[in-house]
Amino acid sequence: MFARKEWRHITIAFIALAIYVAPLFLLGEDAHIRVHDNLDSNIAWYKVLAESGEIFGLVDASIPQIINGELSRNAFGPEMSGIVWLHALLPPMAAYAVSQAITRILAFIGMYLLLKKHTISGPRQQWIATAVALAFALTPFWPSGMLSTLGMPLALWALLNIRAGEKHPINWIVFLLLPLYSSFVLGFFFFIVAAGLFWLIDSIKTKRWNLRFFLAIAAMTAMFLLVEYRLVYSFLFDDEPNSRDEYFHARLSFWHAVRLSLKNFFLGHTHVMTVHGLFIIASTVMALGIIFTKKSWREEKLFLQLLVLNIVLSIWYAFWFYRGWLPLTERFHFLDTFNFARFHFLRPLVIYTGFALALKIIADSGVAWRKAAAVLAVAQILLLFMFNDEIVYRDKPTFRQFYAEKQFAEIGRHIGLPKKEYRVASIGIHPAIAQYNGFYTLDTYNNFYPLSYKHEFRKIIAKELEKNNVIREYFDEWGGRCYIFTAELGKRYMFKKNSKATLKNLELDTSQFKKMGGTYIFSAVPIKNAEENRLQLERTFISKESAWKIYLYKAY
């Protein structure tokens, strides 16, 4: 049972979490949330999937609304994923808000249990466990990752319990339930590999094969593979070349990779933002100074090991993009198609566990140091509150402004045909907006679609790619964003209605566009040479609740 003081700390933490997610529930579609890899993709995908009737589609099923039905059902989330069902049962913004709450609550619980039982067990340090768990739960994680990184402390807590011989069924329940609300390739693959290495090293050191520990890792792996059976099928049995076959990652020079290592170590990565570059780094430096002064290297071995691991993960992330990999990637193609750099997704777990140990080292050094540790913990929590979406994205469109449902409904009424009878593409805005509003699109943002389609789509924008090396490399050597790129707009695809941008020298292959079924282009900027591209401006659409001014062009 928790002591009264402990309960008070936990209650305060949950109140803080409630305040943090409150804007999502109170503002609803007028809330500001992340656009990159969120509004521009995943949220629209969940809606398209729910409305397609293919949630339980066969492994060879496709989603007809996107790229002429050539997008595989397997490119979307598995039907056993909790976030898929939230979006199937609730309106998109409500599903998003509930998902945020679930993820942050379980992140707090997992980190608290891990620290309290396996890292900071003394009653005097209980406040550290609560403060660091709260900070961890407030990190601006990638929303559609769910518990892919924020669930790792809970998984590690259960694994360490089993390693220690504990037989409570809750540990096994964790392994069975976590895969239902997290991703294998976007987090837990790397956790499981790390856990397997830990088991192997542990077995060699103790000269004892801990079979229960091994079976726990195997059970979690098996559950993930069951949930992600579509991914397994695509990997093993789908021989059709896909867009990832042209993914090229090894391009950095040695010194560029060194700089990226330092940047990742101090600033982190957009998909696993830890906001550790100020107060956590300061705590780490202070703890190192105390260790050096007291010569307590052995006593603080875990803290030092985590620091070294943190450094290694940053180096690994950066040097995965080092051009020295080329001989291997040319020989073993899967090294290009699978992003092994993502071992750095372990860093939130490593950084915040290290932060807790740093605070403990500081707090144990005297009364004044204890106050300093408390100040650092509170400062980190307040800093994370400043990274709330409503603050960070206040200058971006709200959910309602981004998807602009009324505006796109008006466009649909103007066209006057069933949406499945024609195809559209977008310029200057994300195709996810059209997809969210039920239009059938030739363009898309997906990491897994037929390579043949990419090559056909490329013909539409071939002349534009020739004029701009940045968009040419971006499309040819990745292509996840199968967009109508233009040399004049570059890699920008959010031109709001107050934008002064125009297209004066556009060169599209409109015949290829029509050959693929294209009829309309939704452009966020006016095309001055529309006639040269065999495009006719039908009408301009403006809405108070929309972030965009849409120029509707019809190909002829």
Short mmCIF file of N, CA, C and O in Angstrom, two decimals, residues 377-485:
data_model
loop_
_atom_site.label_atom_id
_atom_site.label_comp_id
_atom_site.label_asym_id
_atom_site.label_seq_id
_atom_site.Cartn_x
_atom_site.Cartn_y
_atom_site.Cartn_z
N ALA A 377 13.73 19.24 -10.70
CA ALA A 377 12.58 18.40 -11.06
C ALA A 377 11.37 19.26 -11.43
O ALA A 377 10.71 19.03 -12.46
N VAL A 378 11.08 20.27 -10.61
CA VAL A 378 9.95 21.15 -10.88
C VAL A 378 10.18 21.94 -12.16
O VAL A 378 9.26 22.11 -12.98
N ALA A 379 11.41 22.41 -12.36
CA ALA A 379 11.73 23.18 -13.56
C ALA A 379 11.51 22.34 -14.83
O ALA A 379 11.01 22.85 -15.84
N GLN A 380 11.90 21.06 -14.77
CA GLN A 380 11.70 20.19 -15.94
C GLN A 380 10.22 20.00 -16.23
O GLN A 380 9.80 20.02 -17.39
N ILE A 381 9.41 19.85 -15.19
CA ILE A 381 7.97 19.68 -15.37
C ILE A 381 7.36 20.94 -15.96
O ILE A 381 6.55 20.88 -16.91
N LEU A 382 7.75 22.10 -15.44
CA LEU A 382 7.23 23.36 -15.97
C LEU A 382 7.67 23.57 -17.42
O LEU A 382 6.89 24.07 -18.25
N LEU A 383 8.90 23.20 -17.72
CA LEU A 383 9.39 23.31 -19.10
C LEU A 383 8.55 22.46 -20.04
O LEU A 383 8.19 22.89 -21.14
N LEU A 384 8.23 21.24 -19.60
CA LEU A 384 7.42 20.35 -20.43
C LEU A 384 6.01 20.90 -20.63
O LEU A 384 5.40 20.71 -21.69
N PHE A 385 5.48 21.60 -19.63
CA PHE A 385 4.18 22.24 -19.80
C PHE A 385 4.23 23.29 -20.91
O PHE A 385 3.25 23.49 -21.62
N MET A 386 5.39 23.93 -21.07
CA MET A 386 5.54 24.92 -22.13
C MET A 386 5.59 24.27 -23.51
O MET A 386 5.46 24.94 -24.52
N PHE A 387 5.78 22.94 -23.54
CA PHE A 387 5.78 22.21 -24.80
C PHE A 387 4.41 21.59 -25.09
O PHE A 387 4.29 20.75 -25.96
N ASN A 388 3.40 22.02 -24.37
CA ASN A 388 2.04 21.58 -24.67
C ASN A 388 1.68 22.00 -26.09
O ASN A 388 2.04 23.08 -26.55
N ASP A 389 0.98 21.13 -26.81
CA ASP A 389 0.62 21.40 -28.21
C ASP A 389 -0.06 22.75 -28.38
O ASP A 389 0.16 23.45 -29.38
N GLU A 390 -0.90 23.12 -27.42
CA GLU A 390 -1.65 24.36 -27.55
C GLU A 390 -0.72 25.58 -27.55
O GLU A 390 -1.07 26.64 -28.10
N ILE A 391 0.45 25.43 -26.97
CA ILE A 391 1.44 26.51 -26.96
C ILE A 391 2.37 26.40 -28.17
O ILE A 391 2.58 27.37 -28.90
N VAL A 392 2.91 25.20 -28.39
CA VAL A 392 3.91 25.01 -29.44
C VAL A 392 3.31 25.26 -30.83
O VAL A 392 3.95 25.87 -31.69
N TYR A 393 2.08 24.81 -31.04
CA TYR A 393 1.46 24.89 -32.37
C TYR A 393 0.41 25.99 -32.48
O TYR A 393 -0.48 25.93 -33.32
N ARG A 394 0.51 27.00 -31.62
CA ARG A 394 -0.50 28.06 -31.60
C ARG A 394 -0.57 28.84 -32.91
O ARG A 394 -1.60 29.44 -33.23
N ASP A 395 0.53 28.85 -33.69
CA ASP A 395 0.53 29.56 -34.97
C ASP A 395 0.16 28.66 -36.14
O ASP A 395 0.13 29.12 -37.30
N LYS A 396 -0.10 27.39 -35.86
CA LYS A 396 -0.51 26.45 -36.91
C LYS A 396 -2.04 26.37 -36.95
O LYS A 396 -2.72 26.81 -36.02
N PRO A 397 -2.58 25.79 -38.01
CA PRO A 397 -4.04 25.65 -38.06
C PRO A 397 -4.56 24.75 -36.93
O PRO A 397 -3.88 23.80 -36.52
N THR A 398 -5.75 25.04 -36.44
CA THR A 398 -6.39 24.12 -35.50
C THR A 398 -6.85 22.89 -36.27
O THR A 398 -6.80 22.83 -37.50
N PHE A 399 -7.31 21.90 -35.55
CA PHE A 399 -7.84 20.69 -36.17
C PHE A 399 -8.94 21.06 -37.18
O PHE A 399 -8.95 20.59 -38.31
N ARG A 400 -9.87 21.94 -36.75
CA ARG A 400 -10.99 22.33 -37.61
C ARG A 400 -10.50 23.10 -38.83
O ARG A 400 -10.94 22.86 -39.96
N GLN A 401 -9.56 24.02 -38.62
CA GLN A 401 -9.03 24.81 -39.73
C GLN A 401 -8.24 23.96 -40.72
O GLN A 401 -8.25 24.21 -41.91
N PHE A 402 -7.56 22.96 -40.20
CA PHE A 402 -6.72 22.12 -41.06
C PHE A 402 -7.58 21.29 -42.01
O PHE A 402 -7.36 21.29 -43.23
N TYR A 403 -8.55 20.58 -41.46
CA TYR A 403 -9.35 19.68 -42.30
C TYR A 403 -10.50 20.38 -43.02
O TYR A 403 -11.02 19.84 -44.00
N ALA A 404 -10.88 21.56 -42.56
CA ALA A 404 -11.80 22.44 -43.30
C ALA A 404 -12.98 21.69 -43.92
O ALA A 404 -13.23 21.77 -45.12
N GLU A 405 -13.73 20.99 -43.09
CA GLU A 405 -14.79 20.12 -43.60
C GLU A 405 -15.87 20.87 -44.37
O GLU A 405 -16.34 20.41 -45.42
N LYS A 406 -16.29 22.03 -43.87
CA LYS A 406 -17.35 22.78 -44.56
C LYS A 406 -16.88 23.25 -45.94
O LYS A 406 -17.62 23.19 -46.92
N GLN A 407 -15.65 23.72 -46.01
CA GLN A 407 -15.10 24.19 -47.28
C GLN A 407 -15.03 23.08 -48.31
O GLN A 407 -15.43 23.24 -49.47
N PHE A 408 -14.53 21.90 -47.87
CA PHE A 408 -14.39 20.79 -48.82
C PHE A 408 -15.73 20.14 -49.15
O PHE A 408 -15.90 19.58 -50.23
N ALA A 409 -16.68 20.27 -48.24
CA ALA A 409 -18.04 19.81 -48.58
C ALA A 409 -18.62 20.70 -49.68
O ALA A 409 -19.31 20.20 -50.60
N GLU A 410 -18.32 22.00 -49.61
CA GLU A 410 -18.79 22.91 -50.65
C GLU A 410 -18.13 22.58 -51.99
O GLU A 410 -18.78 22.63 -53.05
N ILE A 411 -16.84 22.24 -51.97
CA ILE A 411 -16.15 21.84 -53.20
C ILE A 411 -16.81 20.60 -53.79
O ILE A 411 -17.05 20.52 -55.00
N GLY A 412 -17.11 19.63 -52.92
CA GLY A 412 -17.76 18.41 -53.39
C GLY A 412 -19.11 18.68 -54.03
O GLY A 412 -19.47 18.10 -55.06
N ARG A 413 -19.87 19.61 -53.42
CA ARG A 413 -21.19 19.95 -53.97
C ARG A 413 -21.04 20.65 -55.32
O ARG A 413 -21.83 20.45 -56.24
N HIS A 414 -20.01 21.48 -55.43
CA HIS A 414 -19.78 22.19 -56.70
C HIS A 414 -19.45 21.19 -57.81
O HIS A 414 -19.98 21.31 -58.93
N ILE A 415 -18.60 20.23 -57.52
CA ILE A 415 -18.24 19.23 -58.54
C ILE A 415 -19.48 18.42 -58.92
O ILE A 415 -19.72 18.12 -60.10
N GLY A 416 -20.27 18.05 -57.92
CA GLY A 416 -21.58 17.47 -58.18
C GLY A 416 -21.61 16.03 -58.63
O GLY A 416 -22.64 15.56 -59.09
N LEU A 417 -20.50 15.31 -58.50
CA LEU A 417 -20.45 13.90 -58.89
C LEU A 417 -20.12 13.05 -57.67
O LEU A 417 -19.50 13.53 -56.71
N PRO A 418 -20.51 11.77 -57.68
CA PRO A 418 -20.05 10.88 -56.60
C PRO A 418 -18.52 10.87 -56.56
O PRO A 418 -17.87 10.79 -57.61
N LYS A 419 -17.96 10.98 -55.40
CA LYS A 419 -16.51 11.17 -55.28
C LYS A 419 -15.71 10.00 -55.84
O LYS A 419 -14.56 10.17 -56.26
N LYS A 420 -16.28 8.84 -55.85
CA LYS A 420 -15.54 7.68 -56.35
C LYS A 420 -15.42 7.70 -57.88
O LYS A 420 -14.70 6.88 -58.45
N GLU A 421 -16.13 8.64 -58.54
CA GLU A 421 -16.11 8.67 -60.00
C GLU A 421 -15.00 9.56 -60.57
O GLU A 421 -14.83 9.63 -61.79
N TYR A 422 -14.27 10.24 -59.73
CA TYR A 422 -13.16 11.08 -60.23
C TYR A 422 -12.02 11.08 -59.20
O TYR A 422 -12.21 10.68 -58.05
N ARG A 423 -10.85 11.52 -59.63
CA ARG A 423 -9.67 11.54 -58.77
C ARG A 423 -9.14 12.96 -58.67
O ARG A 423 -9.23 13.75 -59.63
N VAL A 424 -8.57 13.28 -57.52
CA VAL A 424 -8.03 14.61 -57.30
C VAL A 424 -6.58 14.51 -56.82
O VAL A 424 -6.13 13.44 -56.40
N ALA A 425 -5.89 15.63 -56.88
CA ALA A 425 -4.56 15.76 -56.28
C ALA A 425 -4.45 17.18 -55.75
O ALA A 425 -5.24 18.06 -56.12
N SER A 426 -3.49 17.40 -54.86
CA SER A 426 -3.36 18.70 -54.20
C SER A 426 -2.01 19.33 -54.47
O SER A 426 -1.00 18.62 -54.65
N ILE A 427 -1.99 20.65 -54.48
CA ILE A 427 -0.74 21.42 -54.56
C ILE A 427 -0.75 22.43 -53.42
O ILE A 427 -1.72 23.18 -53.26
N GLY A 428 0.33 22.44 -52.64
CA GLY A 428 0.44 23.43 -51.57
C GLY A 428 -0.30 23.09 -50.30
O GLY A 428 -0.25 23.84 -49.32
N ILE A 429 -0.99 21.97 -50.28
CA ILE A 429 -1.61 21.45 -49.05
C ILE A 429 -1.44 19.93 -49.05
O ILE A 429 -1.21 19.32 -50.10
N HIS A 430 -1.57 19.33 -47.88
CA HIS A 430 -1.42 17.89 -47.76
C HIS A 430 -2.61 17.15 -48.37
O HIS A 430 -3.76 17.54 -48.13
N PRO A 431 -2.37 16.09 -49.13
CA PRO A 431 -3.48 15.29 -49.65
C PRO A 431 -4.33 14.65 -48.57
O PRO A 431 -5.47 14.25 -48.83
N ALA A 432 -3.81 14.57 -47.35
CA ALA A 432 -4.59 14.02 -46.25
C ALA A 432 -5.87 14.81 -46.02
O ALA A 432 -6.87 14.27 -45.55
N ILE A 433 -5.85 16.10 -46.36
CA ILE A 433 -7.04 16.93 -46.17
C ILE A 433 -8.15 16.46 -47.09
O ILE A 433 -9.31 16.29 -46.67
N ALA A 434 -7.82 16.25 -48.36
CA ALA A 434 -8.82 15.73 -49.30
C ALA A 434 -9.27 14.33 -48.89
O ALA A 434 -10.47 14.02 -48.96
N GLN A 435 -8.34 13.50 -48.46
CA GLN A 435 -8.68 12.14 -48.05
C GLN A 435 -9.63 12.15 -46.85
O GLN A 435 -10.61 11.41 -46.81
N TYR A 436 -9.33 13.00 -45.87
CA TYR A 436 -10.17 13.11 -44.68
C TYR A 436 -11.60 13.47 -45.06
O TYR A 436 -12.56 13.01 -44.43
N ASN A 437 -11.73 14.28 -46.11
CA ASN A 437 -13.05 14.74 -46.54
C ASN A 437 -13.68 13.85 -47.59
O ASN A 437 -14.66 14.23 -48.25
N GLY A 438 -13.13 12.65 -47.77
CA GLY A 438 -13.79 11.64 -48.58
C GLY A 438 -13.43 11.64 -50.05
O GLY A 438 -13.98 10.83 -50.82
N PHE A 439 -12.52 12.52 -50.50
CA PHE A 439 -12.15 12.55 -51.91
C PHE A 439 -11.18 11.40 -52.22
O PHE A 439 -10.39 10.98 -51.37
N TYR A 440 -11.23 10.93 -53.44
CA TYR A 440 -10.35 9.87 -53.91
C TYR A 440 -9.11 10.53 -54.51
O TYR A 440 -9.23 11.31 -55.47
N THR A 441 -7.94 10.25 -53.96
CA THR A 441 -6.74 11.00 -54.33
C THR A 441 -5.72 10.15 -55.08
O THR A 441 -5.54 8.97 -54.79
N LEU A 442 -5.04 10.81 -56.02
CA LEU A 442 -3.91 10.18 -56.70
C LEU A 442 -2.64 10.35 -55.88
O LEU A 442 -1.68 9.60 -56.06
N ASP A 443 -2.59 11.36 -55.05
CA ASP A 443 -1.42 11.62 -54.21
C ASP A 443 -1.68 11.12 -52.80
O ASP A 443 -2.82 10.92 -52.37
N THR A 444 -0.60 10.93 -52.06
CA THR A 444 -0.74 10.39 -50.70
C THR A 444 0.54 10.55 -49.92
O THR A 444 1.59 10.90 -50.47
N TYR A 445 0.44 10.31 -48.63
CA TYR A 445 1.63 10.21 -47.77
C TYR A 445 1.56 8.84 -47.11
O TYR A 445 0.80 8.62 -46.18
N ASN A 446 2.33 7.92 -47.63
CA ASN A 446 2.42 6.57 -47.06
C ASN A 446 3.82 6.03 -47.31
O ASN A 446 4.41 6.30 -48.35
N ASN A 447 4.31 5.25 -46.38
CA ASN A 447 5.68 4.72 -46.51
C ASN A 447 5.73 3.37 -47.20
O ASN A 447 6.79 2.79 -47.34
N PHE A 448 4.56 2.88 -47.64
CA PHE A 448 4.52 1.51 -48.13
C PHE A 448 3.45 1.42 -49.21
O PHE A 448 2.28 1.20 -48.92
N TYR A 449 3.85 1.67 -50.46
CA TYR A 449 2.92 1.56 -51.57
C TYR A 449 3.69 1.06 -52.79
O TYR A 449 4.93 1.12 -52.82
N PRO A 450 3.02 0.56 -53.84
CA PRO A 450 3.73 -0.06 -54.96
C PRO A 450 4.73 0.88 -55.63
O PRO A 450 4.43 2.03 -55.92
N LEU A 451 5.91 0.35 -55.89
CA LEU A 451 6.94 1.13 -56.56
C LEU A 451 6.50 1.52 -57.96
O LEU A 451 6.83 2.60 -58.46
N SER A 452 5.75 0.65 -58.61
CA SER A 452 5.27 0.94 -59.96
C SER A 452 4.38 2.19 -59.96
O SER A 452 4.42 2.99 -60.90
N TYR A 453 3.59 2.36 -58.89
CA TYR A 453 2.74 3.55 -58.81
C TYR A 453 3.60 4.81 -58.64
O TYR A 453 3.32 5.85 -59.26
N LYS A 454 4.62 4.71 -57.82
CA LYS A 454 5.53 5.85 -57.63
C LYS A 454 6.12 6.29 -58.97
O LYS A 454 6.19 7.49 -59.27
N HIS A 455 6.54 5.33 -59.77
CA HIS A 455 7.15 5.65 -61.06
C HIS A 455 6.13 6.27 -62.03
O HIS A 455 6.47 7.19 -62.78
N GLU A 456 4.89 5.78 -62.00
CA GLU A 456 3.86 6.36 -62.85
C GLU A 456 3.53 7.78 -62.41
O GLU A 456 3.38 8.69 -63.23
N PHE A 457 3.41 7.99 -61.09
CA PHE A 457 3.09 9.31 -60.57
C PHE A 457 4.22 10.30 -60.87
O PHE A 457 3.99 11.48 -61.15
N ARG A 458 5.45 9.79 -60.84
CA ARG A 458 6.61 10.66 -61.07
C ARG A 458 6.53 11.33 -62.44
O ARG A 458 7.01 12.47 -62.62
N LYS A 459 5.94 10.67 -63.41
CA LYS A 459 5.84 11.23 -64.77
C LYS A 459 5.08 12.56 -64.76
O LYS A 459 5.34 13.43 -65.59
N ILE A 460 4.14 12.71 -63.83
CA ILE A 460 3.36 13.95 -63.74
C ILE A 460 4.26 15.12 -63.38
O ILE A 460 4.10 16.23 -63.90
N ILE A 461 5.22 14.88 -62.51
CA ILE A 461 6.05 15.97 -61.97
C ILE A 461 7.50 15.89 -62.44
O ILE A 461 8.36 16.57 -61.88
N ALA A 462 7.78 15.11 -63.45
CA ALA A 462 9.16 14.88 -63.89
C ALA A 462 9.90 16.17 -64.20
O ALA A 462 11.06 16.38 -63.79
N LYS A 463 9.26 17.09 -64.94
CA LYS A 463 9.92 18.33 -65.31
C LYS A 463 10.18 19.23 -64.09
O LYS A 463 11.19 19.94 -64.03
N GLU A 464 9.26 19.19 -63.12
CA GLU A 464 9.46 19.97 -61.90
C GLU A 464 10.62 19.43 -61.08
O GLU A 464 11.41 20.19 -60.52
N LEU A 465 10.75 18.10 -61.01
CA LEU A 465 11.85 17.49 -60.28
C LEU A 465 13.19 17.82 -60.92
O LEU A 465 14.20 17.99 -60.21
N GLU A 466 13.22 17.92 -62.24
CA GLU A 466 14.46 18.24 -62.94
C GLU A 466 14.97 19.63 -62.58
O GLU A 466 16.17 19.89 -62.62
N LYS A 467 14.06 20.53 -62.20
CA LYS A 467 14.42 21.92 -61.92
C LYS A 467 14.87 22.15 -60.49
O LYS A 467 15.36 23.23 -60.16
N ASN A 468 14.71 21.16 -59.61
CA ASN A 468 14.99 21.37 -58.19
C ASN A 468 15.56 20.09 -57.60
O ASN A 468 14.83 19.11 -57.41
N ASN A 469 16.86 20.08 -57.29
CA ASN A 469 17.51 18.86 -56.78
C ASN A 469 16.99 18.44 -55.42
O ASN A 469 17.00 17.25 -55.09
N VAL A 470 16.54 19.41 -54.62
CA VAL A 470 16.05 19.07 -53.27
C VAL A 470 14.81 18.19 -53.36
O VAL A 470 14.73 17.13 -52.74
N ILE A 471 13.82 18.62 -54.16
CA ILE A 471 12.61 17.81 -54.25
C ILE A 471 12.85 16.54 -55.06
O ILE A 471 12.19 15.53 -54.85
N ARG A 472 13.82 16.59 -56.00
CA ARG A 472 14.13 15.38 -56.77
C ARG A 472 14.69 14.30 -55.86
O ARG A 472 14.24 13.14 -55.91
N GLU A 473 15.66 14.65 -55.03
CA GLU A 473 16.22 13.66 -54.10
C GLU A 473 15.17 13.21 -53.09
O GLU A 473 15.10 12.03 -52.73
N TYR A 474 14.37 14.13 -52.62
CA TYR A 474 13.35 13.82 -51.63
C TYR A 474 12.35 12.80 -52.18
O TYR A 474 11.96 11.85 -51.49
N PHE A 475 11.94 13.00 -53.42
CA PHE A 475 10.98 12.08 -54.02
C PHE A 475 11.64 10.78 -54.47
O PHE A 475 11.15 9.70 -54.17
N ASP A 476 12.75 10.89 -55.18
CA ASP A 476 13.36 9.69 -55.77
C ASP A 476 13.99 8.78 -54.73
O ASP A 476 13.96 7.56 -54.88
N GLU A 477 14.59 9.35 -53.69
CA GLU A 477 15.32 8.55 -52.73
C GLU A 477 14.53 8.28 -51.45
O GLU A 477 15.07 7.72 -50.50
N TRP A 478 13.31 8.69 -51.43
CA TRP A 478 12.39 8.31 -50.35
C TRP A 478 11.01 8.10 -50.94
O TRP A 478 10.58 6.97 -51.13
N GLY A 479 10.30 9.17 -51.25
CA GLY A 479 9.02 9.04 -51.94
C GLY A 479 7.84 8.73 -51.06
O GLY A 479 6.75 8.45 -51.55
N GLY A 480 8.03 8.76 -49.74
CA GLY A 480 6.89 8.54 -48.86
C GLY A 480 5.79 9.57 -49.09
O GLY A 480 4.61 9.26 -49.01
N ARG A 481 6.21 10.79 -49.36
CA ARG A 481 5.25 11.82 -49.75
C ARG A 481 5.13 11.80 -51.27
O ARG A 481 5.96 12.37 -51.98
N CYS A 482 4.12 11.13 -51.76
CA CYS A 482 3.85 11.05 -53.19
C CYS A 482 2.97 12.24 -53.54
O CYS A 482 1.75 12.12 -53.72
N TYR A 483 3.60 13.43 -53.58
CA TYR A 483 2.90 14.70 -53.75
C TYR A 483 3.20 15.28 -55.14
O TYR A 483 4.19 14.94 -55.77
N ILE A 484 2.37 16.24 -55.55
CA ILE A 484 2.70 17.05 -56.72
C ILE A 484 3.65 18.15 -56.26
O ILE A 484 3.23 19.23 -55.82
N PHE A 485 4.94 17.83 -56.28
CA PHE A 485 5.96 18.81 -55.89
C PHE A 485 6.20 19.77 -57.05
O PHE A 485 6.13 19.39 -58.23
#
